[in-house]
Coordinates of C-alpha atoms and ligand atoms in Angstrom, one line a residue:
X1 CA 192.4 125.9 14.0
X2 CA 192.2 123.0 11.7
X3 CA 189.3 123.0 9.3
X4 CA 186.2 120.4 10.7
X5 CA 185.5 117.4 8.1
X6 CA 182.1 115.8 7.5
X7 CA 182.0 112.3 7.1
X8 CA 179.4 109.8 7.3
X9 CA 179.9 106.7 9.7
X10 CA 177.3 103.3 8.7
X11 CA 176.2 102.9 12.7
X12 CA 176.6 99.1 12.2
X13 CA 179.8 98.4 10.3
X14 CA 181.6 101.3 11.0
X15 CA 182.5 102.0 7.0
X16 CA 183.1 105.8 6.4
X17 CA 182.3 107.4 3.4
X18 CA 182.4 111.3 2.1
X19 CA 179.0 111.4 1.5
X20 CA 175.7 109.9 2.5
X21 CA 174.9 106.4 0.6
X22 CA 171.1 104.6 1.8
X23 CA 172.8 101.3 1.2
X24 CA 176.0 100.5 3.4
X25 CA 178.9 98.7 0.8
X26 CA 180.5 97.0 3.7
X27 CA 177.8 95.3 5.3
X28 CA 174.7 95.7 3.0
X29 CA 172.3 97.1 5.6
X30 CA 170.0 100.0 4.7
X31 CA 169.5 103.7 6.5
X32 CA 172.2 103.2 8.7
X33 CA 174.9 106.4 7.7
X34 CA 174.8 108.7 10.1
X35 CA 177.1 112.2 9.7
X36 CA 179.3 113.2 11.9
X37 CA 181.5 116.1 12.4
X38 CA 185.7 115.0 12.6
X39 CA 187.6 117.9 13.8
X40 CA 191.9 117.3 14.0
X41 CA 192.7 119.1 16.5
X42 CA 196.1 120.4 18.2
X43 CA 196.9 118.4 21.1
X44 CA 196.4 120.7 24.1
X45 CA 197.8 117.8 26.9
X46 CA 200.2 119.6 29.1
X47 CA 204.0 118.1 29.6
X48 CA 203.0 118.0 33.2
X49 CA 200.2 115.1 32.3
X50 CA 202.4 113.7 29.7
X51 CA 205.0 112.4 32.7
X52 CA 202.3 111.7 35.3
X53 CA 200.7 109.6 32.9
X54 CA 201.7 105.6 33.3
X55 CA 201.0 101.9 32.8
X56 CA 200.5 100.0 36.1
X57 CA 201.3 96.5 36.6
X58 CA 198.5 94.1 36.9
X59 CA 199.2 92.7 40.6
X60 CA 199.5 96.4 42.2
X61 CA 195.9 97.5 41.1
X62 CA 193.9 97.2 44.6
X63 CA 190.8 95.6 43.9
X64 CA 188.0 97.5 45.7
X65 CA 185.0 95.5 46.6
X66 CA 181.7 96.1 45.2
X67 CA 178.9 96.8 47.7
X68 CA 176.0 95.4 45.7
X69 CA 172.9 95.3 47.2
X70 CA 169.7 92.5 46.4
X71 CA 167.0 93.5 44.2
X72 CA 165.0 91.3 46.5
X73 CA 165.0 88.0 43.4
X74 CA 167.5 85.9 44.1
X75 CA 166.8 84.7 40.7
X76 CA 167.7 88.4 39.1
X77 CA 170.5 88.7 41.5
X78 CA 172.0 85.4 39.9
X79 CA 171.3 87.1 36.1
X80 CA 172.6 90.4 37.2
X81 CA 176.0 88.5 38.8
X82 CA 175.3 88.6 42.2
X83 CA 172.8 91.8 42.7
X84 CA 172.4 95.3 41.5
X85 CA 175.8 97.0 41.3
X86 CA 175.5 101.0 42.4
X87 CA 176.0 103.2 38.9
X88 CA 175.1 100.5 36.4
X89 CA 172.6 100.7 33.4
X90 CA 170.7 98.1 32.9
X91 CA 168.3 97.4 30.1
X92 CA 165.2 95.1 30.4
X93 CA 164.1 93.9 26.7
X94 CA 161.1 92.3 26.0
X95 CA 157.7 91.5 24.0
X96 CA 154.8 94.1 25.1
X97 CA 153.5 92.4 27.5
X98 CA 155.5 90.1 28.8
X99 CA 155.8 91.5 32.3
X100 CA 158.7 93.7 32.3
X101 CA 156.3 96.4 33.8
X102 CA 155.2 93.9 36.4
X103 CA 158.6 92.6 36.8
X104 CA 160.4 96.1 38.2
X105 CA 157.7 97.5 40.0
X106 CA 157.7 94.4 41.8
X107 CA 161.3 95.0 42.4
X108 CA 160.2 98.6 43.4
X109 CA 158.3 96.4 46.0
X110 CA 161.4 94.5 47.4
X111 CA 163.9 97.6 46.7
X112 CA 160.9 99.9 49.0
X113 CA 161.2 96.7 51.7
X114 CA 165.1 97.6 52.0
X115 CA 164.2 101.2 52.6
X116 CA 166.2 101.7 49.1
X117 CA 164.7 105.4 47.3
X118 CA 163.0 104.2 44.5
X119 CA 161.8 106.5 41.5
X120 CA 159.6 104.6 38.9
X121 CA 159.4 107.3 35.8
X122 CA 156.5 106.4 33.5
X123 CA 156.1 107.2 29.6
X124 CA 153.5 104.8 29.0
X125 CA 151.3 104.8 31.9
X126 CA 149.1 107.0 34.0
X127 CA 149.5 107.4 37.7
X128 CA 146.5 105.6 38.4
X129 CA 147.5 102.5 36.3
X130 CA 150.5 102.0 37.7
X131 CA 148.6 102.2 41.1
X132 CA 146.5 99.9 39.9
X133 CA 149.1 97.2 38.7
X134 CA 150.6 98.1 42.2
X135 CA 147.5 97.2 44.0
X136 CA 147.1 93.7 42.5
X137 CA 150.9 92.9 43.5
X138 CA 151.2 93.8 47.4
X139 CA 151.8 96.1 49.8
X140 CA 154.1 99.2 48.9
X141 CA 156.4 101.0 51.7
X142 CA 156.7 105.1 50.9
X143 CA 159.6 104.9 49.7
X144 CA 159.0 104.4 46.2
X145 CA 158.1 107.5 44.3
X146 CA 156.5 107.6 40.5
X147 CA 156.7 110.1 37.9
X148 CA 154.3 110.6 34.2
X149 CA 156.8 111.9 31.7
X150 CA 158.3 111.9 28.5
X151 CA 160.5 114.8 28.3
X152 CA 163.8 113.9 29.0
X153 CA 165.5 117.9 30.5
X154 CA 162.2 117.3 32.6
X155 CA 163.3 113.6 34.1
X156 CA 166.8 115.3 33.6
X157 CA 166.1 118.1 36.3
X158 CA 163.5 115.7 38.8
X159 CA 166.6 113.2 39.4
X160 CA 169.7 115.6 39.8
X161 CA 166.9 117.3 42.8
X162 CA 165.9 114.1 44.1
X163 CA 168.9 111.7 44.6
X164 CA 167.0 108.5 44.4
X165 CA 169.4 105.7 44.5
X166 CA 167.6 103.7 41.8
X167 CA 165.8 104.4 39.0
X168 CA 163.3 102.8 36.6
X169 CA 162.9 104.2 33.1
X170 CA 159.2 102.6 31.6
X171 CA 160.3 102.8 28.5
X172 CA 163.1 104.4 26.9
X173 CA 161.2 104.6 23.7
X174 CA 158.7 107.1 25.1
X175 CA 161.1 109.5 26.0
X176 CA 162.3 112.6 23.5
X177 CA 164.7 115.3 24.4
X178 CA 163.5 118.7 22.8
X179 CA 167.1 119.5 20.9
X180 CA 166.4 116.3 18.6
X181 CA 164.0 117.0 15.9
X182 CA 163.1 113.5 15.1
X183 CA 160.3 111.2 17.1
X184 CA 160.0 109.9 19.9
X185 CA 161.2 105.8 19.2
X186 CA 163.9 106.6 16.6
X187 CA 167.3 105.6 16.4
X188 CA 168.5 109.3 17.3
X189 CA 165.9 110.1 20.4
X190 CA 166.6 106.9 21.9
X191 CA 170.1 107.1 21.6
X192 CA 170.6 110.6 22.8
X193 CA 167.8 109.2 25.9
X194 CA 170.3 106.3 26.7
X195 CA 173.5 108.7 26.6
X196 CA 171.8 111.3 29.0
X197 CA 170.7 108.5 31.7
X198 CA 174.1 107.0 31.4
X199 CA 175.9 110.1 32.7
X200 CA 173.3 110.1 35.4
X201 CA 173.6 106.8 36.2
X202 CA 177.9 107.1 36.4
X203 CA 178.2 110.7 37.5
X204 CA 175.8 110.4 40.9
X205 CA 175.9 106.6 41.2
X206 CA 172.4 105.7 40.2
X207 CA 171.5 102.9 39.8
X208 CA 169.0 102.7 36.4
X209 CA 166.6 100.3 34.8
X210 CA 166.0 101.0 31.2
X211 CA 163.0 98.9 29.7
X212 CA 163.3 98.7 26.2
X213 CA 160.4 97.4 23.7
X214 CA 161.4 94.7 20.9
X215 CA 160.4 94.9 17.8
X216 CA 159.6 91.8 15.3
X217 CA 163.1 91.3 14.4
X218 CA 163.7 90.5 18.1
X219 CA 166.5 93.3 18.2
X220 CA 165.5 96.5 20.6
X221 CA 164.9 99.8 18.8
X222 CA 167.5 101.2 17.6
X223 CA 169.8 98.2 16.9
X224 CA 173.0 98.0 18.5
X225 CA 173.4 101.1 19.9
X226 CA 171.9 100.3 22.8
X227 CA 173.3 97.3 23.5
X228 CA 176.3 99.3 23.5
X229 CA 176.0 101.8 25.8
X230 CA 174.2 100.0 28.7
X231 CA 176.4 97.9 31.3
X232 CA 173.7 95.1 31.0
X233 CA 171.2 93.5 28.6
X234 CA 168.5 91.4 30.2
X235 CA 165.7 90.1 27.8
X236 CA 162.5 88.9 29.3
X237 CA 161.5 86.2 27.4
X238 CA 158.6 83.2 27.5
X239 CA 155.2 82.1 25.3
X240 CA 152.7 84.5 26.0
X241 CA 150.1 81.3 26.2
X242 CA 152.3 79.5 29.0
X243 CA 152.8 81.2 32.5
X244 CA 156.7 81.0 33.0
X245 CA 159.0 83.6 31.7
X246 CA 162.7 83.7 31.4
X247 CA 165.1 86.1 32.4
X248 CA 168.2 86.2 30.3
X249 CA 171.5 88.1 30.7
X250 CA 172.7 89.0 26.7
X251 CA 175.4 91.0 27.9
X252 CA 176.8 91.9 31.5
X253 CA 180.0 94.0 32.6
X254 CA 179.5 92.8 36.0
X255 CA 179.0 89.1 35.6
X256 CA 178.6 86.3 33.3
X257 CA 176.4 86.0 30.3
X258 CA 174.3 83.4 29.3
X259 CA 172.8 83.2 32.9
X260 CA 169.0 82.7 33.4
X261 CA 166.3 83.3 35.9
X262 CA 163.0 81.5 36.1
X263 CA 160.0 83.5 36.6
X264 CA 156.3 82.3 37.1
X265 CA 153.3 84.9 36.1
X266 CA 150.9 84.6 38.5
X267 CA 147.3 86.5 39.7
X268 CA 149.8 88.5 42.2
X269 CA 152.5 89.2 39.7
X270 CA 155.7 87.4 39.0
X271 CA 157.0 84.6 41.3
X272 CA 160.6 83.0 41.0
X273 CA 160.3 79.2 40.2
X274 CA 162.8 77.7 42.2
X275 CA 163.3 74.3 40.4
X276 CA 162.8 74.5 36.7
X277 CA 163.4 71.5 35.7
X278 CA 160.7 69.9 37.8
X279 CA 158.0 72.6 36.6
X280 CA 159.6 71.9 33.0
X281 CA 158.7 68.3 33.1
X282 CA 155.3 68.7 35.0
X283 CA 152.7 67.0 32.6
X284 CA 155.2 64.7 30.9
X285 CA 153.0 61.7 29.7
X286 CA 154.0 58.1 31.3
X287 CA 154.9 55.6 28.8
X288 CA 154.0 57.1 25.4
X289 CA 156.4 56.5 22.4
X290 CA 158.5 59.5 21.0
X291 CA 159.1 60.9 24.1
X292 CA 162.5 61.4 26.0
X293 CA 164.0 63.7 28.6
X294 CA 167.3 65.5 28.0
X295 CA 169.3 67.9 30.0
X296 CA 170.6 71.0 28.9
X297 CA 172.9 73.7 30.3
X298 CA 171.4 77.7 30.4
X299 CA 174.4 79.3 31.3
X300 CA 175.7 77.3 34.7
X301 CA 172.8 76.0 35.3
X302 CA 171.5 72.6 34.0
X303 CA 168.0 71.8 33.1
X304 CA 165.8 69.0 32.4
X305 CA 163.4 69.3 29.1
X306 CA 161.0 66.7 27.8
X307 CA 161.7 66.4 24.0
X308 CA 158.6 65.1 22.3
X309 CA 158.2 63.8 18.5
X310 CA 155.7 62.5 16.4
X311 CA 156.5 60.5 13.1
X312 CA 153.9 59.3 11.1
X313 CA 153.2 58.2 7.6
X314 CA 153.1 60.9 5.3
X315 CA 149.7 61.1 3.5
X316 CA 151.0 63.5 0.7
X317 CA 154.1 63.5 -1.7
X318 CA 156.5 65.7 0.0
X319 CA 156.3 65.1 3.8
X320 CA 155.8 67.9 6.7
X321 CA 158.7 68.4 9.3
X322 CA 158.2 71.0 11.7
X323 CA 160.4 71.7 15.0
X324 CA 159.0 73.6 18.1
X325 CA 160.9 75.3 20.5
X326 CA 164.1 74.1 18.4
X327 CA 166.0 74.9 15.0
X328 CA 164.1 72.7 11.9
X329 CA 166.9 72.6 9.9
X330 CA 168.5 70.9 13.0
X331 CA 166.2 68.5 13.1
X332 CA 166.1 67.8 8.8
X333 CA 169.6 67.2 9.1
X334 CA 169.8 64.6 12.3
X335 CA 166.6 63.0 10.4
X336 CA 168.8 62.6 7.4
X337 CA 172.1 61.0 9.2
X338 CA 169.3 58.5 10.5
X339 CA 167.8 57.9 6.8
X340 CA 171.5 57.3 5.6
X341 CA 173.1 55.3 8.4
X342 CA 170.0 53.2 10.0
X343 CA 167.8 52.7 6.3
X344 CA 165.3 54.5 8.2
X345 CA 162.5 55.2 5.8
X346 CA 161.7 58.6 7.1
X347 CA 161.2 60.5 3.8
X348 CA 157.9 58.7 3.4
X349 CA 157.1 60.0 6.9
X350 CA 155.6 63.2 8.6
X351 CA 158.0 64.5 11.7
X352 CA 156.8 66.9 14.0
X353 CA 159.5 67.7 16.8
X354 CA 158.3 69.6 20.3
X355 CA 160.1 70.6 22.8
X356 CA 157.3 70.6 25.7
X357 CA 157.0 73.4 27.7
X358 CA 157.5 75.9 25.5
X359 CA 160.9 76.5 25.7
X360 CA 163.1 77.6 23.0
X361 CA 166.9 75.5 23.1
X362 CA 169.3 75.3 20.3
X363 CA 172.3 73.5 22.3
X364 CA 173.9 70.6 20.5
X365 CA 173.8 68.5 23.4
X366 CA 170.0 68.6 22.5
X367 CA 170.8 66.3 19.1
X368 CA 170.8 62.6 21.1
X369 CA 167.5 63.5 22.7
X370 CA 166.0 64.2 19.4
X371 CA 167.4 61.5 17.5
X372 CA 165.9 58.9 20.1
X373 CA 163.0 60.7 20.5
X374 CA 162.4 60.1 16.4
X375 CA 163.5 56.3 16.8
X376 CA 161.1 55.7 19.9
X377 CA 158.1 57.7 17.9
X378 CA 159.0 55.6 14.5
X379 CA 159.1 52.2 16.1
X380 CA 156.4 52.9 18.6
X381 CA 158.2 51.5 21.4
X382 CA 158.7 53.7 24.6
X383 CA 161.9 54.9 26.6
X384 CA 162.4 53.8 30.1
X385 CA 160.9 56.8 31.9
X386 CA 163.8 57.1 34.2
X387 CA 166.2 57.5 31.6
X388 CA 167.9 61.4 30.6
X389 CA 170.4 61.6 27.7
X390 CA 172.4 64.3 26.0
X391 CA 175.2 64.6 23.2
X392 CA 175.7 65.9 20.2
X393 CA 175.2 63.8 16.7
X394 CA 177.3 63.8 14.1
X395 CA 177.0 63.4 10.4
X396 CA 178.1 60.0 10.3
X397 CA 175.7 59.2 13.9
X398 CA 178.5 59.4 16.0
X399 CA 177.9 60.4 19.4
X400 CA 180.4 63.5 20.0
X401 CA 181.2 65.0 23.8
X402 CA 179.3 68.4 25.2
X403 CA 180.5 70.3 28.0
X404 CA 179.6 70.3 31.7
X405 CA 178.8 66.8 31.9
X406 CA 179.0 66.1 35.5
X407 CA 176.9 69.3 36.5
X408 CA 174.5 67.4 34.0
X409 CA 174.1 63.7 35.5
X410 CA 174.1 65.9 38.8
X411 CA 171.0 67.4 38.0
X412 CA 169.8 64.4 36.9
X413 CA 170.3 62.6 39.5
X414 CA 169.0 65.2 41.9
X415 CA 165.9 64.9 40.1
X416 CA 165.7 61.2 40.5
X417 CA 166.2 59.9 36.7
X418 CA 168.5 56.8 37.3
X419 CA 169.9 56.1 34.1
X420 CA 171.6 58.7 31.8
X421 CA 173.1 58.3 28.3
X422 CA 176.2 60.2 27.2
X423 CA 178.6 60.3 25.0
X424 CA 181.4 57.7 26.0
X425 CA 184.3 60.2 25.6
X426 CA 182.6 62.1 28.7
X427 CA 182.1 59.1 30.6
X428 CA 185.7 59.3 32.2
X429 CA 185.7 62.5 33.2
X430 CA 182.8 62.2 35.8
X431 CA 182.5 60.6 38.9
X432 CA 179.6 58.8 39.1
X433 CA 176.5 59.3 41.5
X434 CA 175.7 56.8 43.8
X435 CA 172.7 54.8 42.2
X436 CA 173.2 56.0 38.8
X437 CA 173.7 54.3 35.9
X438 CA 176.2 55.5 33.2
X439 CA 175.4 54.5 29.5
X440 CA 178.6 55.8 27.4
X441 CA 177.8 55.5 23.7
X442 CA 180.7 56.0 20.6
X443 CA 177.1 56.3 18.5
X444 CA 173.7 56.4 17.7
X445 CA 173.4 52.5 17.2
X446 CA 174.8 52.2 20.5
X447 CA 172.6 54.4 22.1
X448 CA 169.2 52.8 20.6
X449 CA 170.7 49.2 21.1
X450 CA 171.0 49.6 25.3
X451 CA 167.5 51.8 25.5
X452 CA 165.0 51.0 23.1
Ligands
LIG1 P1 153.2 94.1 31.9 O1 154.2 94.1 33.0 O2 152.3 95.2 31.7 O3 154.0 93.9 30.5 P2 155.1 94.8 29.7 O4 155.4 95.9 30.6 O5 156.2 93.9 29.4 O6 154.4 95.2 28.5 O7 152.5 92.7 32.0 C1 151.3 92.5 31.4 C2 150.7 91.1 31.5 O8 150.9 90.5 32.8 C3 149.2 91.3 31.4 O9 148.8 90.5 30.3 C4 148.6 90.9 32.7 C5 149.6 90.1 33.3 N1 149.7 90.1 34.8 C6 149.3 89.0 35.5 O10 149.0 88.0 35.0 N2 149.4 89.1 36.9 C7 149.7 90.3 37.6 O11 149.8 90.3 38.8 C8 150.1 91.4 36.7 C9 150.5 92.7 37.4 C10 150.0 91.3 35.4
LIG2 MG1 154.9 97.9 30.4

């Protein structure tokens, strides 16, 4: 028998080191060495296995298909890829509060509808709250079942006897298995949780919602190592102040990423909003200055925003600049290609950037929108109201291409805007829809000489 080794593995880097070290030398995070136990063994693999054992070409693997069945949102089926798959692990992450409580009872609801077995395991609730969150949604067929517990052999036991097909887990940080010494919450407990529901979810099929708290940093508890284990990563995202939420696949071994579902919180729970971009531009004020709609991709699906910004005369040395729902240094930077390239005087001038709604986008193709939104608030003249634009702006003001145009003017034009600005390169590419005008721009002199 060789002799076992103890060596200690940072959880995020991977760096290995003989002995314990609080401060990780590869990758400079703290508390993250973790000891493990690396035994070389003899290979015990029989010669039978060893000839049996072979590559297979690509083109002779049969593909099986899937039988996934509708959680009952069309707009989750969409984030999940095209509805629950039987086995998988899927983790809901979120703000306390948000509605991811709300969110899978409610799919309890729709799941109970189907005559789907539905076990809803609570860690943070009582029976009677859950009843009373239930009570508020809707009607509940019988066969949805709930369970008040934390101790994971417990939930362990209750699911191996009764077979539900899925499962939700409210939350995996209140669950603690009694062979772990540490709380309930910690990297270790909520680790070893994850593992033991991931067997159960691959080893009987079944299928299991994880919700997972978020802590400041915006990461779930225990960094990474959930995110690893799951199948899925949903975040349940929104402003607590404003009603819609937003469902957004991180990760997903059963679809694509990046995908998003639109969710409105209402007196009778969560309903699915089935055109954002008309509930995103609800409100949107008719011929002020500084205001300009742009459209922006959320995985395959385009959406319209209202980009709002303010620039005034700065009253104090050193002006303010502050960006909502987008990246400020973003916006310091287009504010300086316009300062350089146009002789804009914006340093003597406070800039406030917003995009309304509430909404949080980062996409380059958001760059023209701002740019002309800045222009249009600094000259004080308005932008025709049926006008979109996207693109991304370069240092030197140029107008540079962004992907997806044509499923861009298509939304557009769906929602009735008749002109759209875009970068010329892109222009080309599309065919254009019937009474739609077509603005290609090389740059951002272009772009404010045709609109404003
Ligand atoms: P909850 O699902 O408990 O959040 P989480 O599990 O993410 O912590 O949602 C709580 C919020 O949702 C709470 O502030 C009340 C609100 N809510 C409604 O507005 N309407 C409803 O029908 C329900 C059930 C909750
Ligand atoms: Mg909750």
């Amino acid at each position: 028998m060789a002799k076992a080794k103890n060596i200690y593995f940072c959880q995020e880097c991977g760096h290995e080191s003989s002995k314990w070290l609080g401060q990780c030398p590869g990758c400079k995070q703290w508390n993250t060495f973790v000891e493990e136990v690396v035994e070389h063994k003899k290979s015990t693999v029989s010669q039978k296995l060893i000839s049996a054992a072979k590559p297979v070409p690509l083109d002779e693997i049969v593909m099986k298909q899937e039988d996934r069945f509708s959680s009952g949102f069309p707009e989750l089926d969409h984030v999940l890829g095209g509805g629950i798959v039987p086995g998988s692990l899927v983790l809901v992450g979120g703000d306390p509060g948000i509605g991811k409580s709300t969110l899978l009872l409610q799919v309890c609801q729709n799941l109970g509808a189907q005559q789907v077995r539905v076990l809803y395991i609570s860690g943070e609730e009582s029976l009677q709250q859950i009843k009373l969150r239930a009570q508020r949604i809707g009607s509940f067929s019988g066969s949805l079942t709930l369970f008040c517990e934390t101790n994971l052999e417990l939930i362990d036991e209750v699911i191996r006897r009764e077979k539900p097909q899925v499962v939700i887990i409210d939350s995996i940080q209140t669950m603690y298995s009694e062979s772990i010494a540490s709380s309930p919450g910690s990297v270790s407990q909520v680790r070893e949780a994850t593992s033991a529901f991931m067997q159960l979810a691959k080893g009987n099929g079944i299928t299991i919602f994880l919700v997972g708290h978020v802590t400041k940093e915006g990461v779930v508890a225990g960094p990474r190592v959930l995110e690893h284990m799951v199948d899925t990563v949903l975040y349940f995202e929104g402003d607590r102040h404003a009603t819609y939420r937003i469902l957004r696949g991180v990760k997903n071994r059963f679809g694509s990423t990046n995908e998003i579902g639109v969710f409105q919180m209402q007196e009778q729970g969560l309903v699915e909003v089935e055109n954002p971009s008309e509930y995103m531009l609800s409100g949107k004020p008719e011929g002020a200055s500084g205001s300009v709609v742009a459209c922006l991709m959320e995985g395959t699906r385009p959406m319209l925003l209202e980009v709002q910004a303010l620039v005034c005369r700065s009253s104090f040395g050193i002006p303010r600049r502050t960006a909502a729902g987008t990246d400020t240094n973003r916006v310091n930077l287009l504010m300086a290609v316009l300062e350089k390239r146009f002789n804009m005087r914006l340093g003597e001038c406070d800039a406030y950037v917003n995009i309304a709604g509430g909404m949080k986008m980062n996409e380059p193709a958001l760059d023209l929108s701002i740019v002309l939104a800045i222009i249009s608030s600094y000259k004080d003249c308005c932008i025709d109201e049926k006008t979109i634009c996207f693109g991304e702006v370069g240092l030197s003001g140029e107008v540079r291409a962004v992907s997806m145009a044509a499923q861009r003017i298509q939304e557009a034009h769906r929602m009735g805007f008749t002109t759209c600005i875009l970068p010329k390169v892109s222009i080309d590419t599309i065919k254009k829809p019937e009474g739609m005008t077509l603005i290609g721009v090389k740059n951002v002199q272009e772009a404010v000489r045709r609109i404003l």
